[in-house]
XYZ file of C-alpha atoms in Angstrom:
598
model
C -4.802 -13.473 19.893
C -2.270 -12.478 22.571
C -1.183 -15.020 25.176
C -2.460 -12.838 27.994
C -5.905 -12.943 26.391
C -6.013 -16.720 26.054
C -7.215 -17.421 29.573
C -10.128 -15.067 29.161
C -11.228 -16.612 25.886
C -12.626 -20.017 25.028
C -9.159 -21.574 25.261
C -8.234 -25.232 25.897
C -5.421 -24.001 28.202
C -5.832 -23.395 31.914
C -4.387 -20.296 33.632
C -1.261 -22.117 34.845
C -0.471 -23.360 31.326
C -0.983 -19.880 29.904
C 1.411 -18.477 32.519
C 4.121 -21.030 31.653
C 3.678 -20.429 27.923
C 3.966 -16.657 28.425
C 7.218 -17.079 30.367
C 8.766 -19.276 27.664
C 7.631 -16.979 24.827
C 9.240 -13.951 26.494
C 12.668 -15.600 26.192
C 12.423 -16.406 22.471
C 13.249 -14.375 19.374
C 10.617 -13.756 16.718
C 12.037 -16.451 14.458
C 12.283 -18.896 17.361
C 8.613 -18.241 18.117
C 7.768 -19.001 14.487
C 9.801 -22.215 14.672
C 8.121 -23.278 17.946
C 4.757 -22.690 16.303
C 5.712 -25.127 13.536
C 7.134 -27.563 16.096
C 3.883 -27.688 18.073
C 2.000 -28.075 14.806
C 4.204 -31.068 14.032
C 3.474 -32.616 17.426
C -0.260 -32.172 16.882
C 0.040 -33.894 13.491
C 2.114 -36.699 14.995
C -0.639 -37.388 17.511
C -2.932 -37.906 14.523
C -0.552 -40.410 12.895
C 1.411 -38.031 10.627
C 5.158 -38.733 10.705
C 7.359 -35.709 11.393
C 11.043 -35.197 12.064
C 12.194 -34.421 15.611
C 12.716 -30.728 16.341
C 16.450 -31.134 16.892
C 16.885 -32.296 13.316
C 15.798 -28.982 11.835
C 16.886 -26.384 14.347
C 19.484 -23.982 12.933
C 22.252 -22.447 15.038
C 21.185 -18.957 13.988
C 17.960 -17.382 12.786
C 16.686 -15.089 10.048
C 13.961 -12.535 10.653
C 12.376 -10.597 7.784
C 10.579 -7.377 8.711
C 8.477 -5.220 6.418
C 6.943 -1.753 6.693
C 4.420 -1.109 3.982
C 1.858 1.609 3.225
C 0.245 0.087 0.133
C 1.433 -3.522 0.229
C 4.443 -3.364 -2.116
C 7.034 -3.808 0.638
C 5.007 -6.654 2.088
C 4.990 -8.357 -1.326
C 8.779 -8.057 -1.653
C 9.211 -9.411 1.885
C 6.936 -12.366 1.152
C 8.948 -13.166 -1.983
C 12.116 -12.929 0.116
C 10.632 -15.379 2.619
C 9.784 -17.778 -0.227
C 13.392 -17.613 -1.473
C 14.644 -18.345 2.048
C 12.304 -21.334 2.293
C 13.523 -22.640 -1.074
C 17.127 -22.323 0.109
C 16.403 -24.307 3.278
C 16.639 -21.266 5.556
C 14.115 -20.990 8.359
C 12.834 -17.428 8.469
C 10.203 -15.516 10.389
C 8.200 -12.865 8.514
C 6.689 -9.976 10.498
C 5.170 -6.556 10.064
C 7.241 -4.075 12.098
C 4.025 -3.025 13.846
C 3.921 -6.502 15.415
C 7.615 -6.576 16.324
C 9.110 -4.981 19.436
C 12.350 -3.049 18.980
C 13.903 -4.699 22.042
C 13.432 -8.054 20.306
C 16.309 -7.079 17.996
C 18.780 -7.967 20.744
C 17.770 -11.617 20.354
C 18.141 -11.652 16.563
C 21.230 -12.780 14.673
C 20.273 -12.059 11.058
C 17.763 -9.455 9.928
C 16.436 -8.292 6.552
C 14.195 -5.202 6.422
C 12.023 -4.176 3.481
C 10.429 -0.755 3.878
C 8.640 1.866 1.852
C 8.683 5.595 2.629
C 5.535 7.626 3.140
C 4.998 11.217 2.013
C 7.980 13.512 2.485
C 10.421 11.056 4.024
C 8.112 9.744 6.739
C 7.912 6.085 7.771
C 4.798 4.106 6.750
C 2.012 4.204 9.325
C 2.796 0.699 10.544
C 6.446 1.648 11.181
C 6.009 4.949 13.044
C 6.545 3.518 16.530
C 9.365 1.183 15.442
C 11.134 4.074 13.692
C 10.650 6.367 16.687
C 12.181 3.883 19.130
C 15.114 3.039 16.866
C 15.836 6.734 16.365
C 15.757 7.298 20.116
C 18.271 4.485 20.642
C 15.830 2.374 22.654
C 17.302 -0.819 21.200
C 20.687 -0.629 22.954
C 23.731 -2.396 21.462
C 23.279 -4.828 18.575
C 26.817 -6.210 18.259
C 25.523 -9.682 17.410
C 23.180 -8.578 14.601
C 23.871 -8.957 10.881
C 21.386 -6.989 8.795
C 20.500 -5.562 5.401
C 17.880 -3.041 4.279
C 15.905 -2.721 1.047
C 13.984 0.502 0.417
C 11.068 1.180 -1.916
C 10.285 4.718 -2.984
C 9.778 7.245 -5.752
C 12.856 9.134 -6.911
C 10.741 12.157 -7.837
C 10.453 12.901 -4.113
C 13.196 14.813 -2.327
C 13.482 12.302 0.518
C 13.722 9.230 -1.677
C 13.695 5.997 0.383
C 14.355 8.010 3.543
C 12.901 5.402 5.912
C 15.248 2.740 4.529
C 18.181 5.128 4.932
C 17.088 5.800 8.522
C 16.784 2.118 9.448
C 20.166 1.384 7.882
C 21.794 4.224 9.840
C 20.099 3.460 13.168
C 21.029 -0.235 13.077
C 24.631 0.581 12.161
C 24.841 3.130 14.978
C 23.651 0.418 17.384
C 26.534 -1.820 16.356
C 24.818 -3.966 13.749
C 26.920 -5.286 10.876
C 25.732 -4.899 7.278
C 25.400 -8.141 5.333
C 25.277 -6.142 2.092
C 24.735 -2.538 1.091
C 21.283 -1.007 1.269
C 19.469 -0.724 -2.046
C 17.025 2.118 -2.792
C 14.480 0.989 -5.389
C 12.406 3.315 -7.564
C 8.782 2.800 -8.600
C 9.714 0.042 -11.074
C 11.387 -1.964 -8.340
C 10.784 -5.597 -9.339
C 14.090 -6.425 -11.047
C 16.277 -4.562 -8.535
C 14.464 -6.042 -5.543
C 14.709 -9.568 -6.934
C 18.453 -9.205 -7.599
C 19.098 -7.842 -4.090
C 17.007 -10.613 -2.530
C 18.989 -13.297 -4.365
C 22.244 -11.750 -3.153
C 20.987 -11.618 0.431
C 19.832 -15.241 0.447
C 23.086 -16.386 -1.164
C 25.087 -14.674 1.592
C 22.888 -16.208 4.283
C 22.826 -19.762 2.958
C 26.059 -20.986 4.521
C 25.294 -19.520 7.934
C 21.631 -20.414 8.194
C 20.832 -23.360 5.944
C 18.998 -26.022 7.844
C 20.681 -29.434 7.908
C 18.123 -32.100 7.152
C 18.365 -35.322 9.176
C 17.798 -38.241 6.817
C 17.611 -40.846 9.554
C 14.384 -39.539 11.030
C 12.149 -39.317 7.985
C 10.811 -36.304 6.104
C 10.304 -32.894 7.612
C 6.739 -31.628 7.583
C 6.525 -28.077 6.198
C 3.643 -25.753 6.911
C 1.441 -25.355 3.841
C 1.907 -22.274 1.689
C -1.276 -20.304 1.046
C -0.171 -18.054 -1.796
C -2.880 -17.670 -4.419
C -2.643 -18.794 -8.020
C -2.943 -15.200 -9.279
C -0.647 -12.359 -8.274
C 1.006 -9.160 -9.470
C 3.364 -11.184 -11.663
C 0.606 -13.516 -12.800
C -2.611 -11.465 -12.972
C -6.073 -12.865 -13.610
C -7.767 -12.108 -16.937
C -11.063 -10.790 -15.606
C -14.190 -9.535 -17.363
C -15.252 -5.921 -16.918
C -19.026 -6.171 -16.470
C -20.110 -2.617 -15.504
C -18.759 0.848 -16.290
C -21.150 3.484 -14.953
C -20.548 7.209 -14.533
C -21.774 8.221 -11.062
C -21.176 11.972 -11.156
C -23.750 14.312 -12.668
C -23.801 15.632 -16.200
C -22.530 19.047 -15.102
C -19.873 17.773 -12.707
C -16.260 18.773 -13.184
C -15.315 15.219 -12.226
C -15.691 12.009 -14.222
C -16.061 9.303 -11.597
C -16.983 5.751 -12.587
C -18.396 2.804 -10.711
C -16.583 -0.220 -12.126
C -17.627 -3.840 -11.590
C -15.291 -6.701 -12.501
C -16.100 -10.409 -12.422
C -13.764 -12.732 -10.500
C -15.866 -15.808 -11.244
C -13.772 -18.962 -11.302
C -10.557 -17.193 -10.252
C -10.538 -18.221 -6.611
C -9.450 -14.669 -5.745
C -10.667 -13.385 -2.404
C -10.328 -10.050 -0.644
C -11.321 -8.231 2.511
C -12.678 -4.702 2.983
C -9.630 -2.460 3.026
C -7.759 -4.377 0.315
C -6.851 -2.931 -3.088
C -7.228 -4.253 -6.613
C -4.137 -4.067 -8.804
C -4.888 -3.265 -12.443
C -2.436 -3.776 -15.310
C -3.342 -1.588 -18.275
C -2.390 -0.912 -21.884
C -1.304 2.569 -22.952
C -3.390 4.377 -25.549
C -2.046 3.355 -29.013
C -2.573 6.925 -30.247
C -0.287 8.231 -27.489
C 2.342 5.632 -28.400
C 2.227 6.576 -32.076
C 2.610 10.276 -31.225
C 5.680 9.584 -29.079
C 7.343 7.421 -31.738
C 6.761 10.127 -34.344
C 8.162 12.786 -31.996
C 11.481 10.976 -31.448
C 11.745 9.494 -34.950
C 11.656 5.798 -34.015
C 10.032 3.317 -36.409
C 7.036 1.535 -34.917
C 8.216 -1.879 -36.115
C 11.756 -1.592 -34.676
C 12.470 -4.669 -32.549
C 13.327 -4.620 -28.838
C 13.730 -7.254 -26.166
C 11.506 -7.041 -23.082
C 12.406 -9.649 -20.493
C 12.749 -12.763 -22.658
C 10.387 -11.649 -25.421
C 11.189 -9.880 -28.702
C 8.535 -7.275 -29.602
C 8.076 -4.284 -31.847
C 8.783 -1.044 -29.969
C 5.152 -0.020 -30.543
C 3.828 -3.158 -28.871
C 6.386 -2.801 -26.070
C 5.328 0.794 -25.375
C 1.645 -0.087 -25.314
C 2.074 -2.895 -22.822
C 5.312 -2.516 -20.880
C 6.487 1.095 -20.431
C 5.291 4.059 -18.379
C 4.095 6.902 -20.605
C 1.352 8.729 -18.687
C 3.388 9.736 -15.637
C 6.415 11.979 -15.897
C 9.447 10.881 -13.886
C 12.831 12.340 -13.040
C 14.914 9.619 -14.676
C 13.344 10.251 -18.097
C 13.702 14.031 -17.770
C 17.398 13.605 -16.963
C 18.002 11.091 -19.766
C 16.161 13.186 -22.353
C 17.847 16.376 -21.166
C 21.238 14.790 -21.790
C 20.229 13.314 -25.156
C 18.544 16.468 -26.458
C 20.489 19.221 -24.709
C 17.190 20.971 -23.905
C 18.132 23.909 -21.645
C 14.806 23.924 -19.794
C 15.161 20.261 -18.870
C 18.833 20.577 -17.922
C 17.883 23.410 -15.554
C 15.007 21.378 -14.057
C 17.293 18.459 -13.260
C 19.184 20.755 -10.857
C 16.048 21.695 -8.880
C 14.337 18.657 -7.349
C 11.252 20.513 -6.119
C 10.655 22.143 -9.505
C 11.373 18.843 -11.254
C 8.799 17.001 -9.128
C 6.184 19.653 -9.898
C 7.007 19.506 -13.607
C 6.743 15.703 -13.712
C 3.335 15.811 -12.022
C 1.992 17.949 -14.875
C 3.769 16.457 -17.904
C 3.579 13.057 -19.556
C 6.459 11.483 -21.499
C 5.266 12.902 -24.831
C 5.142 16.411 -23.354
C 8.707 16.078 -22.055
C 9.912 14.894 -25.466
C 8.239 17.928 -27.054
C 10.441 20.333 -25.088
C 13.002 19.841 -27.869
C 12.547 17.650 -30.921
C 15.360 15.110 -30.964
C 15.796 11.955 -32.985
C 16.544 8.933 -30.808
C 17.576 5.396 -31.589
C 15.214 2.678 -30.440
C 17.853 1.627 -27.882
C 18.065 5.164 -26.453
C 14.287 5.425 -26.148
C 13.905 2.071 -24.430
C 16.774 2.787 -22.007
C 15.294 6.160 -21.003
C 11.858 4.792 -20.178
C 10.686 3.220 -16.936
C 8.781 -0.046 -16.845
C 5.022 0.134 -16.445
C 3.659 -0.506 -12.959
C 0.093 -1.545 -12.159
C -2.275 0.923 -10.505
C -3.833 0.071 -7.150
C -7.455 0.997 -6.440
C -9.177 0.739 -3.063
C -11.837 -1.943 -3.324
C -15.368 -0.571 -2.978
C -17.186 -3.814 -2.185
C -17.409 -6.689 0.271
C -17.524 -10.257 -0.987
C -20.163 -10.907 1.639
C -22.377 -8.696 -0.543
C -21.111 -9.102 -4.138
C -19.576 -12.613 -3.972
C -17.430 -13.257 -7.095
C -17.240 -9.629 -8.127
C -15.029 -6.694 -7.179
C -16.140 -3.058 -7.384
C -14.035 0.082 -7.811
C -14.731 3.821 -7.530
C -12.572 5.310 -10.238
C -11.746 8.978 -10.839
C -10.805 9.377 -14.506
C -7.762 11.622 -14.885
C -8.228 14.131 -17.707
C -6.446 17.432 -18.338
C -5.165 19.628 -21.157
C -1.531 20.146 -22.085
C -1.008 22.976 -24.582
C -4.425 22.475 -26.107
C -4.213 18.673 -26.293
C -6.141 16.309 -24.043
C -4.157 14.068 -21.724
C -5.570 11.260 -19.609
C -4.439 8.855 -16.918
C -3.131 5.510 -18.109
C -5.197 3.061 -16.067
C -8.226 5.289 -15.467
C -8.756 6.048 -19.173
C -8.059 2.404 -20.020
C -10.897 1.245 -17.766
C -13.235 4.118 -18.579
C -12.660 4.524 -22.332
C -10.772 1.632 -23.899
C -12.238 -1.504 -22.335
C -15.818 -2.197 -23.341
C -18.203 -3.996 -20.999
C -17.422 -7.656 -21.577
C -13.760 -6.850 -22.274
C -10.741 -8.236 -20.410
C -8.739 -6.645 -17.604
C -5.620 -8.098 -15.940
C -6.060 -7.845 -12.165
C -4.736 -9.100 -8.843
C -5.599 -8.511 -5.192
C -3.210 -6.477 -3.033
C -3.968 -7.260 0.598
C -3.690 -4.363 3.044
C -3.531 -5.445 6.672
C -3.026 -1.801 7.679
C -6.610 -0.867 6.793
C -8.976 -3.263 8.479
C -12.327 -3.098 10.233
C -12.152 -3.832 13.971
C -12.327 -7.542 14.756
C -15.070 -6.764 17.267
C -18.237 -5.743 15.434
C -19.398 -3.760 18.471
C -16.570 -1.236 17.999
C -17.638 2.172 16.617
C -15.889 3.469 13.497
C -15.352 6.961 12.089
C -14.697 7.078 8.323
C -13.242 10.114 6.533
C -13.323 9.676 2.760
C -13.782 12.642 0.403
C -14.056 12.042 -3.343
C -13.084 8.555 -4.447
C -11.801 8.014 -0.899
C -15.361 6.858 -0.246
C -14.549 3.499 -1.887
C -13.334 1.371 1.050
C -16.076 2.718 3.294
C -18.726 1.407 0.921
C -17.004 -1.969 1.428
C -16.948 -1.419 5.207
C -20.701 -0.818 5.309
C -21.497 -3.833 3.146
C -19.358 -5.983 5.442
C -20.839 -4.627 8.664
C -24.353 -5.084 7.334
C -23.587 -8.691 6.361
C -22.087 -9.361 9.801
C -25.002 -7.650 11.557
C -22.349 -5.639 13.443
C -23.757 -3.555 16.290
C -20.991 -0.915 16.375
C -21.911 2.652 15.463
C -20.741 4.101 12.129
C -20.011 7.735 11.248
C -19.131 8.923 7.734
C -17.409 12.182 6.762
C -17.677 12.716 2.998
C -16.850 15.672 0.790
C -16.888 16.655 -2.877
C -17.558 19.871 -4.834
C -21.368 19.816 -5.270
C -24.233 17.999 -3.558
C -26.352 17.664 -6.714
C -23.517 16.475 -8.976
C -20.976 14.700 -6.781
C -22.669 12.847 -3.898
C -21.268 9.406 -4.710
C -23.539 6.434 -3.894
C -26.089 8.808 -2.363
C -28.986 6.343 -2.481
C -26.918 3.647 -0.754
C -25.898 5.991 2.078
C -29.499 7.100 2.511
C -30.553 3.464 2.782
C -27.904 2.814 5.442
C -29.117 5.848 7.403
C -32.730 4.678 7.163
C -31.839 1.155 8.301
C -29.866 2.507 11.252
C -26.553 1.009 10.130
C -25.063 4.458 9.437
C -25.587 6.490 12.592
C -24.109 9.816 11.523
C -23.199 11.514 8.228
C -21.204 14.752 8.028
C -21.093 16.231 4.530
C -18.741 18.859 3.119
C -19.672 20.054 -0.370
C -16.947 22.609 -0.905
C -18.423 24.669 -3.765
C -22.051 24.899 -2.599
C -21.422 28.096 -0.618
C -19.189 31.136 -0.870
C -16.627 29.782 1.583
C -15.062 26.420 0.775
C -15.832 23.704 3.304
C -13.837 20.467 3.525
C -13.995 17.343 5.671
C -11.395 18.690 8.112
C -13.687 21.637 8.836
C -16.542 19.241 9.608
C -14.246 17.288 11.933
C -13.473 20.443 13.888
C -17.175 21.393 14.025
C -18.023 17.969 15.440
C -14.841 17.819 17.537
C -16.482 17.218 20.913
C -18.455 14.233 19.650
C -15.534 12.858 17.604
C -13.395 12.926 20.764
C -16.189 11.260 22.748
C -16.338 8.455 20.180
C -12.563 8.013 20.376
C -12.765 7.825 24.162
C -15.391 5.099 23.726
C -12.913 3.050 21.667
C -13.803 4.144 18.114
C -11.452 3.371 15.235
C -10.633 6.320 12.959
C -10.082 5.789 9.204
C -8.926 8.150 6.451
C -8.859 7.412 2.721
C -7.906 9.686 -0.157
C -5.346 12.300 -1.139
C -2.087 12.048 0.806
C -0.570 15.375 -0.219
C -3.163 17.721 1.252
C -6.363 16.154 2.598
C -4.761 13.507 4.819
C -2.375 16.076 6.320
C -5.230 18.492 7.009
C -7.336 15.751 8.600
C -4.394 14.661 10.745
C -3.915 18.237 11.957
C -7.637 18.588 12.682
C -7.564 15.355 14.680
C -4.679 16.575 16.844
C -6.393 19.933 17.387
C -9.749 18.454 18.400
C -8.058 16.020 20.806
C -6.167 18.923 22.399
C -9.272 21.120 22.649
C -11.843 18.605 23.804
C -9.458 16.404 25.772
C -7.998 19.343 27.679
C -4.516 18.419 26.501
C -1.427 20.280 25.367
C -0.307 20.019 21.741
C 2.391 17.552 22.733
C -0.048 15.403 24.719
C -2.532 15.429 21.820
C 0.171 14.261 19.414
C 1.041 11.432 21.807
C -2.673 10.528 22.018
C -2.932 10.326 18.228
C 0.318 8.340 18.005
C -1.115 5.906 20.548
C -4.209 5.496 18.359
C -1.941 4.599 15.441
C 0.112 2.159 17.506
C -3.087 0.438 18.624
C -4.241 0.319 14.962
C -7.206 2.506 15.847
C -6.084 5.231 13.426
C -5.543 3.804 9.951
C -4.999 5.496 6.603
C -5.264 4.416 2.978
C -3.771 7.412 1.204
C -2.325 7.964 -2.253
């Protein structure tokens, strides 16, 4: 809650106290605010008989602020690990999402670490749009007293790899900031590189920022850490309890409703969060790859600190079902394949090729015998897949539900399938084990006020989080209106969770449903067309304070929906294109326009 809102709420402070607190807070940096929060906590504990050290004993001469900008949660996870390393080194650090951090605050900072992902074609994550815009425009002024470093997360198959990190690094340098260490641009398998960079950053900062403990005044009380027992690095072995196909027999899509038990794990999640799933590659695919490159299945390799057969390592630890530029380049050089060597020179063509070819298909461009060391070095480490959670714990308790589209396609007459989707759909029986963790997503949340109306746009499996939203709003008896835009090819085959949506309509929880079944008429109709058709009412809802959510395909659907939103605001709000774009940007800044796209 903001300070200016305290007086209007059920607060123990009177208006004069709120005014004084606001004045003091305006003069403090983000890290100083975090420290003051801990200081007041200490005072409150002291009044209850808990001994704490005086504030002067732990106050450092300089501060560290860690900022993150994250679309899916990966950058947030790296930033949290960075904060934990700072804590372990005795460095007081504040951790903030850039959406909650004002650019002008940078003038008050002395040491800054930024962890950011990049969205789409070089765009900042949704939570960093305003921060990026103001930095680019030079709104920060001179930052001669700032020491900073930037870590980027991205996918090297994209042309504008880690562009947001490059931008932040450039903008801060242009403002006079001094680099603590060089920026690092991490690919999809970022864990090792990010951890190494983080250790280097903390080592550089230790001498300047380490807190001197005062032995004479007793122990320092630290705020409790709330990190869960299970995480990406230590997933929970869960039981898969339901695997149900929810598209019709004649559907072109194989979409599954998956239910997984979290009983006894202590894992919790909120609507809008994702479930991370670690998976095993298909052994048949592994065997085919080993045969193609002439590597013996029992050849030994070292993975982290474990010695395994290459077959076991490929099943469990390496990415085989997604093509990626680094493997194409490595295999092109090892094999001399002319097609691959030509692709390496054309990033756009290479990205398109990788999207349609798995590692086995790339290796089949030219048969080449590799050593086990060459094969291992060329491959990228496996990364877990993130799926939008399709349930609310208020409804399902110690379960988590997913809406899973199984990836299947043909490559030169042979069937190919997605790694995680086929693992869950085909290779784990009900009652089998799945390694999972919860990835929290604070950028995709229901309004705190249950009276707020929401508009949900989720074609295909993008329906998943909105099923969770409705379960949550029903459990909370929320009074706010709800409007769903859903699309898929055919009404009779592909209306996911149809009975549930009909029940919500009948109960009055779901006030409006706009459906776009693209193949049920001669002209294809998509959710963006339905948005334009209902533009006047959509704009009226927005003017009444509605939150607007989009989930699904980032490459096409989300862009088309974004364009439709700008157009309907311009048309029905009587605004120019530029004004409509500013209106939509303001929705994003206020967290009233949120996207979960992939």
